mmCIF file with all atom_site columns, C-alpha atoms and ligand atoms in Angstrom:
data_model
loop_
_atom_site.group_PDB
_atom_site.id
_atom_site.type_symbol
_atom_site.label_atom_id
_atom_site.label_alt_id
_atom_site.label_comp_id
_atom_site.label_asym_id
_atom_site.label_entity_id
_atom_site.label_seq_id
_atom_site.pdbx_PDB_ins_code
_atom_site.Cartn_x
_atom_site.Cartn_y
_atom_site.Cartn_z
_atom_site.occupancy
_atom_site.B_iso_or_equiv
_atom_site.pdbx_formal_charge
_atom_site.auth_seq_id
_atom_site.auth_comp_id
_atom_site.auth_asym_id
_atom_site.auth_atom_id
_atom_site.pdbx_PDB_model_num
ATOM   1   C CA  . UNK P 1 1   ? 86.475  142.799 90.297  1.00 92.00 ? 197 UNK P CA  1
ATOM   2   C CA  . UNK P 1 2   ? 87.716  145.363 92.783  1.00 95.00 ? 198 UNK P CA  1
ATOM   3   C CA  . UNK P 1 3   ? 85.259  145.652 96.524  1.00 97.00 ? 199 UNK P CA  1
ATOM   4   C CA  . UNK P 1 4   ? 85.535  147.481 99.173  1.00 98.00 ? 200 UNK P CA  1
ATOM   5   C CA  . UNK P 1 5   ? 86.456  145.937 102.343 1.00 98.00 ? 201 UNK P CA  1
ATOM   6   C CA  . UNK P 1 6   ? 85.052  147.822 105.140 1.00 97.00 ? 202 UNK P CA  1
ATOM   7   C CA  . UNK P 1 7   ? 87.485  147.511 107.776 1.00 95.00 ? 203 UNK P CA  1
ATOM   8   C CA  . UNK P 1 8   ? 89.865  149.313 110.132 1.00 92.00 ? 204 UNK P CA  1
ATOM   9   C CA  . UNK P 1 9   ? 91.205  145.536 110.901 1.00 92.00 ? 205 UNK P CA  1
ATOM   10  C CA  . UNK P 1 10  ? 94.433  144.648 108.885 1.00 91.00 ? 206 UNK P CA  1
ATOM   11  C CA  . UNK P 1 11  ? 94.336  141.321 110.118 1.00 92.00 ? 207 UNK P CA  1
ATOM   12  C CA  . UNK P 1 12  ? 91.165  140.220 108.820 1.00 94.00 ? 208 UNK P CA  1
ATOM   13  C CA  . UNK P 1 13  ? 92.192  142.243 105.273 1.00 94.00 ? 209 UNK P CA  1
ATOM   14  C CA  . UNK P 1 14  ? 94.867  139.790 105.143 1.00 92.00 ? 210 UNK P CA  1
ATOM   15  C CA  . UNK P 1 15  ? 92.978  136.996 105.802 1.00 94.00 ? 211 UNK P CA  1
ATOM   16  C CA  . UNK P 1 16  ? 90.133  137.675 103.603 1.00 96.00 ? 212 UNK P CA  1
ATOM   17  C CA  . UNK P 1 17  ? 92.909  138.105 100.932 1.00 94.00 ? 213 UNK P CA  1
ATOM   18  C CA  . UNK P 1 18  ? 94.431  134.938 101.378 1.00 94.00 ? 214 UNK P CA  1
ATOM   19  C CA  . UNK P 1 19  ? 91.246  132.976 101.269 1.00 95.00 ? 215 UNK P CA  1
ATOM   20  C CA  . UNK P 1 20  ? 90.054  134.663 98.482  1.00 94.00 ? 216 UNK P CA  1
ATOM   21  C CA  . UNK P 1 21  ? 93.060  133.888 96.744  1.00 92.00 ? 217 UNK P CA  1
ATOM   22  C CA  . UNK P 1 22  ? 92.482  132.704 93.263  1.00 88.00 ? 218 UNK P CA  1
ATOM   23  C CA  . UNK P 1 23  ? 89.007  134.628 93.229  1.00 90.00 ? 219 UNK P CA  1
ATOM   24  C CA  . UNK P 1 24  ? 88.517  136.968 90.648  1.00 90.00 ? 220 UNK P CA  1
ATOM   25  C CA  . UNK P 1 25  ? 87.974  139.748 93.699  1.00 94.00 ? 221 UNK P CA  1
ATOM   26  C CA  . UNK P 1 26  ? 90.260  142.155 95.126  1.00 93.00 ? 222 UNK P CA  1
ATOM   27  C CA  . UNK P 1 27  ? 89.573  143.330 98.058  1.00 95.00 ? 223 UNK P CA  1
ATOM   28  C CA  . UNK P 1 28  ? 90.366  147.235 99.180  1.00 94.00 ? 224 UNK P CA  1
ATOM   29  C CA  . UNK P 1 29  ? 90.703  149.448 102.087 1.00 95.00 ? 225 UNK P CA  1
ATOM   30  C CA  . UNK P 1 30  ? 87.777  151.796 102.317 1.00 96.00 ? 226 UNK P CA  1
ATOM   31  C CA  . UNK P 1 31  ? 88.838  155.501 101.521 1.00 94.00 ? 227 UNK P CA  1
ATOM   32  C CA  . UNK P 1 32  ? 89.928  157.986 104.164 1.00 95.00 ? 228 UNK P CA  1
ATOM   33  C CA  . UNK P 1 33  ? 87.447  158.520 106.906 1.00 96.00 ? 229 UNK P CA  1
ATOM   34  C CA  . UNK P 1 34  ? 86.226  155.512 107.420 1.00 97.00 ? 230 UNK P CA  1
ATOM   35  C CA  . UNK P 1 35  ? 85.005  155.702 110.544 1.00 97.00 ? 231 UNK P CA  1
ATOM   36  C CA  . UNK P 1 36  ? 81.846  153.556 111.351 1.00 98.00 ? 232 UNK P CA  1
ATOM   37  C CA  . UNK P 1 37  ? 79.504  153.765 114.668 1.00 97.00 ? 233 UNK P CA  1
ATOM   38  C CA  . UNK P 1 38  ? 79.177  149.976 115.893 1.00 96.00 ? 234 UNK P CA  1
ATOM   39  C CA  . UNK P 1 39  ? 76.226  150.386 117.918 1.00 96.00 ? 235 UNK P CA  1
ATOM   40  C CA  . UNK P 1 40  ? 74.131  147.880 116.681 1.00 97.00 ? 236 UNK P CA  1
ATOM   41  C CA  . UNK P 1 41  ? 72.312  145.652 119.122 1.00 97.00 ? 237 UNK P CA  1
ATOM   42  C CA  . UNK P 1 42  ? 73.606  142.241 116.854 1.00 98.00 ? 238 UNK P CA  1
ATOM   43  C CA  . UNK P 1 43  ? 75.887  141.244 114.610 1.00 98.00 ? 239 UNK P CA  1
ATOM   44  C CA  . UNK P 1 44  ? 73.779  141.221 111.696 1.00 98.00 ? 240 UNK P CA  1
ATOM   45  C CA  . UNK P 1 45  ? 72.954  145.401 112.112 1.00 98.00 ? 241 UNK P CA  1
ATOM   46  C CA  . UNK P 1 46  ? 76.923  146.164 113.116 1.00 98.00 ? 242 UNK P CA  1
ATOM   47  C CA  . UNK P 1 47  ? 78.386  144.712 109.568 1.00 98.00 ? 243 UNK P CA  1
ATOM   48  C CA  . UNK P 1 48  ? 75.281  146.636 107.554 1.00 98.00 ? 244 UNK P CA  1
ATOM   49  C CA  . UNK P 1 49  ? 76.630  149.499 109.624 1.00 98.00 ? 245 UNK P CA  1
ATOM   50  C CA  . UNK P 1 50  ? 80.176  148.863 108.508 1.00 98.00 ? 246 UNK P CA  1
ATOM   51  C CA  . UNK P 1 51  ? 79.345  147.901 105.088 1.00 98.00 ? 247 UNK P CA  1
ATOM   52  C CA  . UNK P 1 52  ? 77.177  151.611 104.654 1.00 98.00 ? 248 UNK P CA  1
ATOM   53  C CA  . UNK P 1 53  ? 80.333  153.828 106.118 1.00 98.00 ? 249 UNK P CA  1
ATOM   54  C CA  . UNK P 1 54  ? 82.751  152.302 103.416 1.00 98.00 ? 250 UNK P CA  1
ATOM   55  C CA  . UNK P 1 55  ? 79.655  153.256 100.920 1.00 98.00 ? 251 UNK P CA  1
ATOM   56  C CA  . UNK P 1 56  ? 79.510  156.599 102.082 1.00 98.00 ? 252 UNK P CA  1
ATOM   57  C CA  . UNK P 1 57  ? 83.164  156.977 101.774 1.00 98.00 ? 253 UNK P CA  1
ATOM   58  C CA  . UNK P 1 58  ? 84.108  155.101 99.039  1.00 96.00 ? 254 UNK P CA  1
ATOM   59  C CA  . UNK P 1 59  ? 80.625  155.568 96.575  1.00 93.00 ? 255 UNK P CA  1
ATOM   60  C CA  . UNK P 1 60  ? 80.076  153.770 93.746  1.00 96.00 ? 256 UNK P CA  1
ATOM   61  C CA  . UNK P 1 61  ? 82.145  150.684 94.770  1.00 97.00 ? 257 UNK P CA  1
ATOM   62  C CA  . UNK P 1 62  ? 80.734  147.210 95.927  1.00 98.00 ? 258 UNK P CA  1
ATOM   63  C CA  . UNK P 1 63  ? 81.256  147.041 99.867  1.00 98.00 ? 259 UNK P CA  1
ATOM   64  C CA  . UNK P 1 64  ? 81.842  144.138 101.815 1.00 98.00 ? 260 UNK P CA  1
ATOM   65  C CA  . UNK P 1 65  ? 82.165  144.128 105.719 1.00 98.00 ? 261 UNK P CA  1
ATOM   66  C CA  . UNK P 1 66  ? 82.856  141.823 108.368 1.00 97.00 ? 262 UNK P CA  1
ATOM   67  C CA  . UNK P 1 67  ? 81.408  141.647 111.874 1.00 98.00 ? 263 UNK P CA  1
ATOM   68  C CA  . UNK P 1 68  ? 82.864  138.930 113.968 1.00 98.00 ? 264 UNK P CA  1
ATOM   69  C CA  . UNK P 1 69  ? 83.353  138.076 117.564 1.00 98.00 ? 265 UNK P CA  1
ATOM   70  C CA  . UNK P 1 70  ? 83.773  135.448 120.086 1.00 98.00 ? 266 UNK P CA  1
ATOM   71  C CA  . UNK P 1 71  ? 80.752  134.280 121.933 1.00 98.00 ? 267 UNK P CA  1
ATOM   72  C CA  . UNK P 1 72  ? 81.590  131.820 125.022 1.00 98.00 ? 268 UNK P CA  1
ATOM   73  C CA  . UNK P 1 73  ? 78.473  129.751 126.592 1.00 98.00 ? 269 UNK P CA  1
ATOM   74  C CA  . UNK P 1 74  ? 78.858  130.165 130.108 1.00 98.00 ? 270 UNK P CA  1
ATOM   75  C CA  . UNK P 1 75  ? 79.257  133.789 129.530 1.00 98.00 ? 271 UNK P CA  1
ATOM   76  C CA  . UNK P 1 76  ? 76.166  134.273 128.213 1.00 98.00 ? 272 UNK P CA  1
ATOM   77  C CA  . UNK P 1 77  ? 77.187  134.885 124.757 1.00 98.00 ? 273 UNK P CA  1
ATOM   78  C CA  . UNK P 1 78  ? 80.105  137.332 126.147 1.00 98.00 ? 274 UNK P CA  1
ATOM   79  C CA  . UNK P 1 79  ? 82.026  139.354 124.832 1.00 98.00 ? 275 UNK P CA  1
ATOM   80  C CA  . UNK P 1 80  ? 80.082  138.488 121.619 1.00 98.00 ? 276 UNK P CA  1
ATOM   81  C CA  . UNK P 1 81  ? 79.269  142.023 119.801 1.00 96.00 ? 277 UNK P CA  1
ATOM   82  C CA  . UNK P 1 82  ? 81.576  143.580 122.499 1.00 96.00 ? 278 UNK P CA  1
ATOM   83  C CA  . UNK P 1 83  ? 84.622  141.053 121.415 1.00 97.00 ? 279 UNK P CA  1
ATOM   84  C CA  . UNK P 1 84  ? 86.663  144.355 119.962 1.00 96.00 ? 280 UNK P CA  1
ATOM   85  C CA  . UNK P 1 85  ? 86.232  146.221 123.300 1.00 96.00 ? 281 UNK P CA  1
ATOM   86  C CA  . UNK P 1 86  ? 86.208  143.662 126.294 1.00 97.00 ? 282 UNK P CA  1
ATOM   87  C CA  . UNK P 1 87  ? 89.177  144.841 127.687 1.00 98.00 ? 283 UNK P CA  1
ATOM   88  C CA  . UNK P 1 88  ? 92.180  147.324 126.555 1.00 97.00 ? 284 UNK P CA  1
ATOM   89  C CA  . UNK P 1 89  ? 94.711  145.558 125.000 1.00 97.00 ? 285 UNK P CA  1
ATOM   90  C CA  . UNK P 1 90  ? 94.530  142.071 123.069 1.00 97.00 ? 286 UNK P CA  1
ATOM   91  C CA  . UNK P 1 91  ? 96.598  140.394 126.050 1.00 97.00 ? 287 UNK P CA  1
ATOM   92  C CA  . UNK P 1 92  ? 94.046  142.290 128.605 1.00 98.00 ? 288 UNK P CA  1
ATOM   93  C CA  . UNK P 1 93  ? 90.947  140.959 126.724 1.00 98.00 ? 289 UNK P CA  1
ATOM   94  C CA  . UNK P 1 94  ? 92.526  137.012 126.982 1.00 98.00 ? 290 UNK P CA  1
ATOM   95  C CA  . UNK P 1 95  ? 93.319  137.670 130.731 1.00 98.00 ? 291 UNK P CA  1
ATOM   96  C CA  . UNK P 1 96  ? 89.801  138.521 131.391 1.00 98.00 ? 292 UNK P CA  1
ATOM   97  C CA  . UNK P 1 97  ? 88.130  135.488 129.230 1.00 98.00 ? 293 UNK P CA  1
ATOM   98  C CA  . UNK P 1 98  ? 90.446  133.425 130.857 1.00 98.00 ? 294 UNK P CA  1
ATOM   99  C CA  . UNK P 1 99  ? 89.633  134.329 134.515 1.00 98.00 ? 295 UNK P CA  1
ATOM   100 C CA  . UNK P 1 100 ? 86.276  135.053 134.316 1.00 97.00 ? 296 UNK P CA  1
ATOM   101 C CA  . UNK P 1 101 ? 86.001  131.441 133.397 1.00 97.00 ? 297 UNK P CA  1
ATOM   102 C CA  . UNK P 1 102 ? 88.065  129.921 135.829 1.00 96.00 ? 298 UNK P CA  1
ATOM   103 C CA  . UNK P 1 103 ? 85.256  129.084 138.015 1.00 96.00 ? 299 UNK P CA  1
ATOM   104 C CA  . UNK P 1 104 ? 83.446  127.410 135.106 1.00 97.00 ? 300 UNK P CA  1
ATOM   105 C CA  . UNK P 1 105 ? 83.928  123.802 133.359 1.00 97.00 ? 301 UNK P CA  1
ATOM   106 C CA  . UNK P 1 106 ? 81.581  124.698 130.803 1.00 98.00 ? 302 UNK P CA  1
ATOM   107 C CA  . UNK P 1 107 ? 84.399  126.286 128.314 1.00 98.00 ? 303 UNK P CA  1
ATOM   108 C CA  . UNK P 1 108 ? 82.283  125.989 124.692 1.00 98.00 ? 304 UNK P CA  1
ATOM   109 C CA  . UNK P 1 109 ? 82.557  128.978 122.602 1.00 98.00 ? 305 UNK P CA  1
ATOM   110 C CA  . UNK P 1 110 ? 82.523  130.020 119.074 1.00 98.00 ? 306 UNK P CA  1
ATOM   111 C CA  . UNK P 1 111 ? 83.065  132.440 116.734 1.00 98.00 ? 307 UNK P CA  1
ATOM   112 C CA  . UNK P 1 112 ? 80.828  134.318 114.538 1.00 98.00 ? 308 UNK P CA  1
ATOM   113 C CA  . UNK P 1 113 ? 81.303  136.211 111.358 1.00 98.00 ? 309 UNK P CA  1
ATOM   114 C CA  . UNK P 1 114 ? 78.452  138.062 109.990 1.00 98.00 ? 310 UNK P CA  1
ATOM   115 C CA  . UNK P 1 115 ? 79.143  139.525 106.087 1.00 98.00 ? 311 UNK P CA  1
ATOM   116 C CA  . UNK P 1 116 ? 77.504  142.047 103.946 1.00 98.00 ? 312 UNK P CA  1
ATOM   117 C CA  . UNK P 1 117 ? 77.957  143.061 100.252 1.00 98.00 ? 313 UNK P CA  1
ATOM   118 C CA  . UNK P 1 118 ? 76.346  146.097 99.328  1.00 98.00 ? 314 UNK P CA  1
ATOM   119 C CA  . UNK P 1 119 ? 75.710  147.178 95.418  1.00 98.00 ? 315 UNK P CA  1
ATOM   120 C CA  . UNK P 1 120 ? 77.733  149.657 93.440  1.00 97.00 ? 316 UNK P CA  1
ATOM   121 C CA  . UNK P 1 121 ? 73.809  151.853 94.877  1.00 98.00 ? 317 UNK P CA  1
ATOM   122 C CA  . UNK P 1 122 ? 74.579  150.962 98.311  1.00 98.00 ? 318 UNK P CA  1
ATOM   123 C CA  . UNK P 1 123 ? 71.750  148.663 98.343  1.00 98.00 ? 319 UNK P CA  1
ATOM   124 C CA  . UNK P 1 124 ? 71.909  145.046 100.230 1.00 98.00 ? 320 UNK P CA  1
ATOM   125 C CA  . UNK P 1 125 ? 73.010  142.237 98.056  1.00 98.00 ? 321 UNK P CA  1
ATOM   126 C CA  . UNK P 1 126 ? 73.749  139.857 100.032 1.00 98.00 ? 322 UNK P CA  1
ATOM   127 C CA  . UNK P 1 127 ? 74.170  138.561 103.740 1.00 98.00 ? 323 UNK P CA  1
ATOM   128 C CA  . UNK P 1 128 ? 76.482  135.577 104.818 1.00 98.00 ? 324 UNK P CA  1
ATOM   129 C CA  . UNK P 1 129 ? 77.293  133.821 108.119 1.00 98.00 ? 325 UNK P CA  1
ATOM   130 C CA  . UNK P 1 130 ? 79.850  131.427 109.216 1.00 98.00 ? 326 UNK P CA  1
ATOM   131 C CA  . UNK P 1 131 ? 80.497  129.947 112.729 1.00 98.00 ? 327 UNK P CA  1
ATOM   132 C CA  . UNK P 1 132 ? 83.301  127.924 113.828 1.00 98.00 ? 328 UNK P CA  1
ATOM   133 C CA  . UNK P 1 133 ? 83.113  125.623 117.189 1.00 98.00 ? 329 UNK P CA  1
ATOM   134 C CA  . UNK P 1 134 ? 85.699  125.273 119.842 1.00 98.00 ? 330 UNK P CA  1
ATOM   135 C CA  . UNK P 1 135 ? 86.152  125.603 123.344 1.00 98.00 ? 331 UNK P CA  1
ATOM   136 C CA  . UNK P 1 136 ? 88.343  128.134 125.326 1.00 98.00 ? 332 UNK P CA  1
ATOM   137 C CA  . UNK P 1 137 ? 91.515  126.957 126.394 1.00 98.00 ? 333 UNK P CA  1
ATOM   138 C CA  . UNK P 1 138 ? 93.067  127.022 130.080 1.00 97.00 ? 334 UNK P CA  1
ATOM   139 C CA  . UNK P 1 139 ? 95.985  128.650 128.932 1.00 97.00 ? 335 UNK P CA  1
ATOM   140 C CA  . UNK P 1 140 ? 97.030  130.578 126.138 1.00 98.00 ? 336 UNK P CA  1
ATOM   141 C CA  . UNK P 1 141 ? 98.972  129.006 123.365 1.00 98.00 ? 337 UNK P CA  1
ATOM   142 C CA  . UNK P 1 142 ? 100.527 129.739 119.809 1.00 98.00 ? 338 UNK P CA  1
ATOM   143 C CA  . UNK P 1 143 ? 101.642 132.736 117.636 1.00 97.00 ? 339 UNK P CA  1
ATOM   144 C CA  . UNK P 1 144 ? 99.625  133.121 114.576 1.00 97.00 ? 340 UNK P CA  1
ATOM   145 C CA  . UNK P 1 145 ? 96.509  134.776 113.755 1.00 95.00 ? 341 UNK P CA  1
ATOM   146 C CA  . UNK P 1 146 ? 95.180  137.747 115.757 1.00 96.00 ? 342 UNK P CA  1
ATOM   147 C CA  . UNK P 1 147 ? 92.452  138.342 118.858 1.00 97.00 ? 343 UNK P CA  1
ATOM   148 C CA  . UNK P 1 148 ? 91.239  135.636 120.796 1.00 98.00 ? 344 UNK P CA  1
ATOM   149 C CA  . UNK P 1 149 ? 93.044  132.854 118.571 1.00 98.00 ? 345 UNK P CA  1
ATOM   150 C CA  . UNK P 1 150 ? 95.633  131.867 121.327 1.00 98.00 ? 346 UNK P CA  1
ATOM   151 C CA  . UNK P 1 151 ? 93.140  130.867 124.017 1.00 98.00 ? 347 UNK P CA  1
ATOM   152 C CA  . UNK P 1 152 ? 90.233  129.209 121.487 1.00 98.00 ? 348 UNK P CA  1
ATOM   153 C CA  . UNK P 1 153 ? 90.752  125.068 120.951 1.00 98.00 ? 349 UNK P CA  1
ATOM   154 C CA  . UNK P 1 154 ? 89.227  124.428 117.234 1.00 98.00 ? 350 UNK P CA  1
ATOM   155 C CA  . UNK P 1 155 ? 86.673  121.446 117.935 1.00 98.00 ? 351 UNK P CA  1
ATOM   156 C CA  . UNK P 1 156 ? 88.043  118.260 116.915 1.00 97.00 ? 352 UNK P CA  1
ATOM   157 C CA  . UNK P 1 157 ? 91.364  119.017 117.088 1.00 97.00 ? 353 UNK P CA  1
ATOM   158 C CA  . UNK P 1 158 ? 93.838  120.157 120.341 1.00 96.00 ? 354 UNK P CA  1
ATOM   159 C CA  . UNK P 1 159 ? 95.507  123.303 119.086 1.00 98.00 ? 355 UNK P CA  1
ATOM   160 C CA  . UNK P 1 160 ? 94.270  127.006 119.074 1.00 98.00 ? 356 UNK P CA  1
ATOM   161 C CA  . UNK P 1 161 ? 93.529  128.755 116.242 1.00 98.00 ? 357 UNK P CA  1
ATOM   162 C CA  . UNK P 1 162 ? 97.349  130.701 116.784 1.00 98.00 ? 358 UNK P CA  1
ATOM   163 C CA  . UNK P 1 163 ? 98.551  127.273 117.071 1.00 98.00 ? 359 UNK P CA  1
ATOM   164 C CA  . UNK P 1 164 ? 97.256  126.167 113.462 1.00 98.00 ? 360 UNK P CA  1
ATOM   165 C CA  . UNK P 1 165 ? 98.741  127.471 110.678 1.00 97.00 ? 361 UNK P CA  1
ATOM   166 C CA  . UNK P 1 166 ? 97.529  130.843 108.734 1.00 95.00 ? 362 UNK P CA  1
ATOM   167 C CA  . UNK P 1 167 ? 96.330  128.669 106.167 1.00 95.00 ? 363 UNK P CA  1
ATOM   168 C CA  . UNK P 1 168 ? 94.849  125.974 108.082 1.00 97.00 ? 364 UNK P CA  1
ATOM   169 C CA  . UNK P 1 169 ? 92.746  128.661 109.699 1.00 97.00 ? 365 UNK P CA  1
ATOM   170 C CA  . UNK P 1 170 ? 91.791  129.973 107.163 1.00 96.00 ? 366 UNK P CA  1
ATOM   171 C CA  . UNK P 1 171 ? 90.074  126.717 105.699 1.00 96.00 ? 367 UNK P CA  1
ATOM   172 C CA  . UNK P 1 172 ? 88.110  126.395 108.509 1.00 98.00 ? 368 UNK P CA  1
ATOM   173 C CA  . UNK P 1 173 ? 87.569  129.489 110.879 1.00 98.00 ? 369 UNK P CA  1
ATOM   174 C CA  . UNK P 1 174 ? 84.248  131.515 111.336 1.00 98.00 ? 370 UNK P CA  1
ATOM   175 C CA  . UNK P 1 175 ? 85.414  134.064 108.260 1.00 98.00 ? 371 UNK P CA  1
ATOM   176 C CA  . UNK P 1 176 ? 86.353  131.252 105.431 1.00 97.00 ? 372 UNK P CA  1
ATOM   177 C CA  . UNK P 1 177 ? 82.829  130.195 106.042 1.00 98.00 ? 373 UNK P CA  1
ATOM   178 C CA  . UNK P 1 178 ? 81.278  133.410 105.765 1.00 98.00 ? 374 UNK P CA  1
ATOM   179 C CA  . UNK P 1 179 ? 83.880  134.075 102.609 1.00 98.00 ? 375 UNK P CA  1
ATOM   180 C CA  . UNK P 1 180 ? 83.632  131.180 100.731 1.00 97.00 ? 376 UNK P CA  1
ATOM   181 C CA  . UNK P 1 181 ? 79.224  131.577 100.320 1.00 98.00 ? 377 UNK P CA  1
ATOM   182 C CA  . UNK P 1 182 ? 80.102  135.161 99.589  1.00 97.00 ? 378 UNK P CA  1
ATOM   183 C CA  . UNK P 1 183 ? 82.439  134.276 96.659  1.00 97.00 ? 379 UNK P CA  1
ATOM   184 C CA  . UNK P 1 184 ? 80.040  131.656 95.765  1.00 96.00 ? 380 UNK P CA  1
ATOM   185 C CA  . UNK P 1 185 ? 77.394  134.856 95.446  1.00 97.00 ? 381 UNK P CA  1
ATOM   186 C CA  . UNK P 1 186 ? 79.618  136.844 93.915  1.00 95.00 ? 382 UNK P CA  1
ATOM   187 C CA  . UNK P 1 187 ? 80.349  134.302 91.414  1.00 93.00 ? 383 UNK P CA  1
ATOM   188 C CA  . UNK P 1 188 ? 76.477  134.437 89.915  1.00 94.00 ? 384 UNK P CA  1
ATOM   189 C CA  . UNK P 1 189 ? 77.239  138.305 89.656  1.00 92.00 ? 385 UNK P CA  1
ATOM   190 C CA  . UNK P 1 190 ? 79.039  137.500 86.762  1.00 75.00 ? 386 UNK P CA  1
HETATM 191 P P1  . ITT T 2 .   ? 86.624  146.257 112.104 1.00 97.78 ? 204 ITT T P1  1
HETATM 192 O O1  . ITT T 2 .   ? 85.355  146.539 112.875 1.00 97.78 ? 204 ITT T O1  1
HETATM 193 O O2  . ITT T 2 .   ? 87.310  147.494 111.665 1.00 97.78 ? 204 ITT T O2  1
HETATM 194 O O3  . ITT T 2 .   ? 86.411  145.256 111.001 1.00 97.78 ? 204 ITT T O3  1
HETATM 195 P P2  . ITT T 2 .   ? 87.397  144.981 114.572 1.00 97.78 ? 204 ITT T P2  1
HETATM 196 O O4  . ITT T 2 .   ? 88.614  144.207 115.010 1.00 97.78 ? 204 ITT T O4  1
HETATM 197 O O5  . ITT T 2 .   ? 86.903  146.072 115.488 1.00 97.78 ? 204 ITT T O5  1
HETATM 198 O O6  . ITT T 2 .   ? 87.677  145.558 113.112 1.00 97.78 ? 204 ITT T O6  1
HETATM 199 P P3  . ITT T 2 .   ? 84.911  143.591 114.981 1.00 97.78 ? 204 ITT T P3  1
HETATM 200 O O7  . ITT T 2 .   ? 84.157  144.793 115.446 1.00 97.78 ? 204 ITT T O7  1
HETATM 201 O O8  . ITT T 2 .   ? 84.208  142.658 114.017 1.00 97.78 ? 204 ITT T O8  1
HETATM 202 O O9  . ITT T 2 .   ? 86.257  143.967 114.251 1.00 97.78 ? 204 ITT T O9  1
HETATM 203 O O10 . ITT T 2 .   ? 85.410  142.833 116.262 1.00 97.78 ? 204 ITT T O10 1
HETATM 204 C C1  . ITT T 2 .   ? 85.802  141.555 116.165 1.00 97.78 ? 204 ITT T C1  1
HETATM 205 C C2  . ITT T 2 .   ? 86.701  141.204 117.334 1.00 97.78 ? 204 ITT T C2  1
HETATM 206 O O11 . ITT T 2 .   ? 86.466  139.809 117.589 1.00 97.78 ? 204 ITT T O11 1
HETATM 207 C C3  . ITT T 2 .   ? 88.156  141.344 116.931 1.00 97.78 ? 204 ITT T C3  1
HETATM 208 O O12 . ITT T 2 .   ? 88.711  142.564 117.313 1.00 97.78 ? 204 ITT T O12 1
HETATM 209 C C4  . ITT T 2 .   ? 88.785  140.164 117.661 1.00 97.78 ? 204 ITT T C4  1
HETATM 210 O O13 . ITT T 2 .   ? 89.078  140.522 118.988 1.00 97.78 ? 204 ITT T O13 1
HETATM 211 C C5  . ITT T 2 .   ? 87.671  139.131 117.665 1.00 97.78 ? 204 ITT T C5  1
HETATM 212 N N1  . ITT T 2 .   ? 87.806  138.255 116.484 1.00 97.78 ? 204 ITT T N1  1
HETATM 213 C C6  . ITT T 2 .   ? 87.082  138.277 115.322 1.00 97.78 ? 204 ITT T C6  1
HETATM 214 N N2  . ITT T 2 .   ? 87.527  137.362 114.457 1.00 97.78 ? 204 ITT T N2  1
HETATM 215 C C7  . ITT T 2 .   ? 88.556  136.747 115.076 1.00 97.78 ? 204 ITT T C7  1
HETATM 216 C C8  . ITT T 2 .   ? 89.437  135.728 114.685 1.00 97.78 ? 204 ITT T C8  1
HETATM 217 O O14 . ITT T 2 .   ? 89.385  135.178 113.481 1.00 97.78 ? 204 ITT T O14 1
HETATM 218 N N3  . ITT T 2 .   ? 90.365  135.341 115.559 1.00 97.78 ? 204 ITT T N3  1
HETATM 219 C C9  . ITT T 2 .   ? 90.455  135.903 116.775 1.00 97.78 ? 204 ITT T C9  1
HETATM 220 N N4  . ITT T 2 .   ? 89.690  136.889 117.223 1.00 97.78 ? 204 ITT T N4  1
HETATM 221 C C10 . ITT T 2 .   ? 88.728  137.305 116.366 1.00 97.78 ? 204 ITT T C10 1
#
């Protein structure tokens, strides 16, 4: 079964892929012109959004989108929906978490993925969520993953999520969550 993976992200395609792995899914680029308008006031509206631009350009197809972010405590919930565009670059955006909660000893965060499958008619199948628990680091550490990974301690444990390995993540990060009672949908599709 081929869907539609509404993203402009190539490292959650990737990731997605690999958990999924041994599915019966395949998961897609959109078209060309994929171009969605994340102004949505939660997560919950911003991956509908996603999910209906990959319908629009890629109709008839099952869509699936993904809209995830890192929400700290004593930031109020920042840069939650606003994760993607916090700062410029990746390295700016992990500066600014990192000094903007210097001052703090509250360091709890976690991450949120919010997924949506739309119909071959573009109509809401299903909604998943997954969160993963961890506190912010004082210092960045580790290579793999993408975004905020080198500067977010997985609870339990003392590495980052860039110090873990790809597939260690992606047992127990935010998106395998959100994946894995997706695939367990899509399974009673059948
Ligand atoms: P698409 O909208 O095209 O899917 P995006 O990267 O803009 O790609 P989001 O709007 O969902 O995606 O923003 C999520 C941001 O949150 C992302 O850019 C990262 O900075 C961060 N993020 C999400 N999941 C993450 C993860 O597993 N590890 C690290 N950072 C993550």
């Amino acid at each position: 079964m081929k869907i539609v993976f509404a993203t402009g992200n190539p490292h959650k395609l990737q990731e997605i892929n690999e958990i999924s792995n041994g599915s019966a899914v395949e998961f897609v680029l959109p078209n060309e012109g994929f171009n969605p308008e994340e102004n949505g006031s939660t997560f919950e509206e911003n991956s509908l959004i996603k999910a209906q631009e990959a319908f629009r350009v890629s109709t008839g197809m099952m869509c699936l989108a993904d809209d995830s972010g890192l929400c700290v405590e004593a930031l109020n919930g920042a840069p939650g929906l606003h994760s993607a565009r916090y700062a410029g670059t990746q390295q700016e955006k992990i500066d600014k978490i990192l000094s903007e909660l210097a001052p703090h000893t509250n360091r709890k965060a976690k991450f949120i993925c919010v997924m949506t499958l739309l119909d071959t008619d573009g109509e809401v199948l299903h909604v998943s969520k997954g969160e993963c628990q961890g506190e912010i680091a004082k210092s960045q550490s580790g290579k793999n993953g993408f975004g905020y990974d080198p500067v977010f301690i997985v609870e339990g444990t003392n590495l980052t999520m860039a110090d873990m390995s790809e597939d260690v993540k992606n047992k127990i990060s935010h998106r395998a969550k959100a994946l894995s009672d997706m695939l367990s949908f899509i399974e009673t599709l059948k």
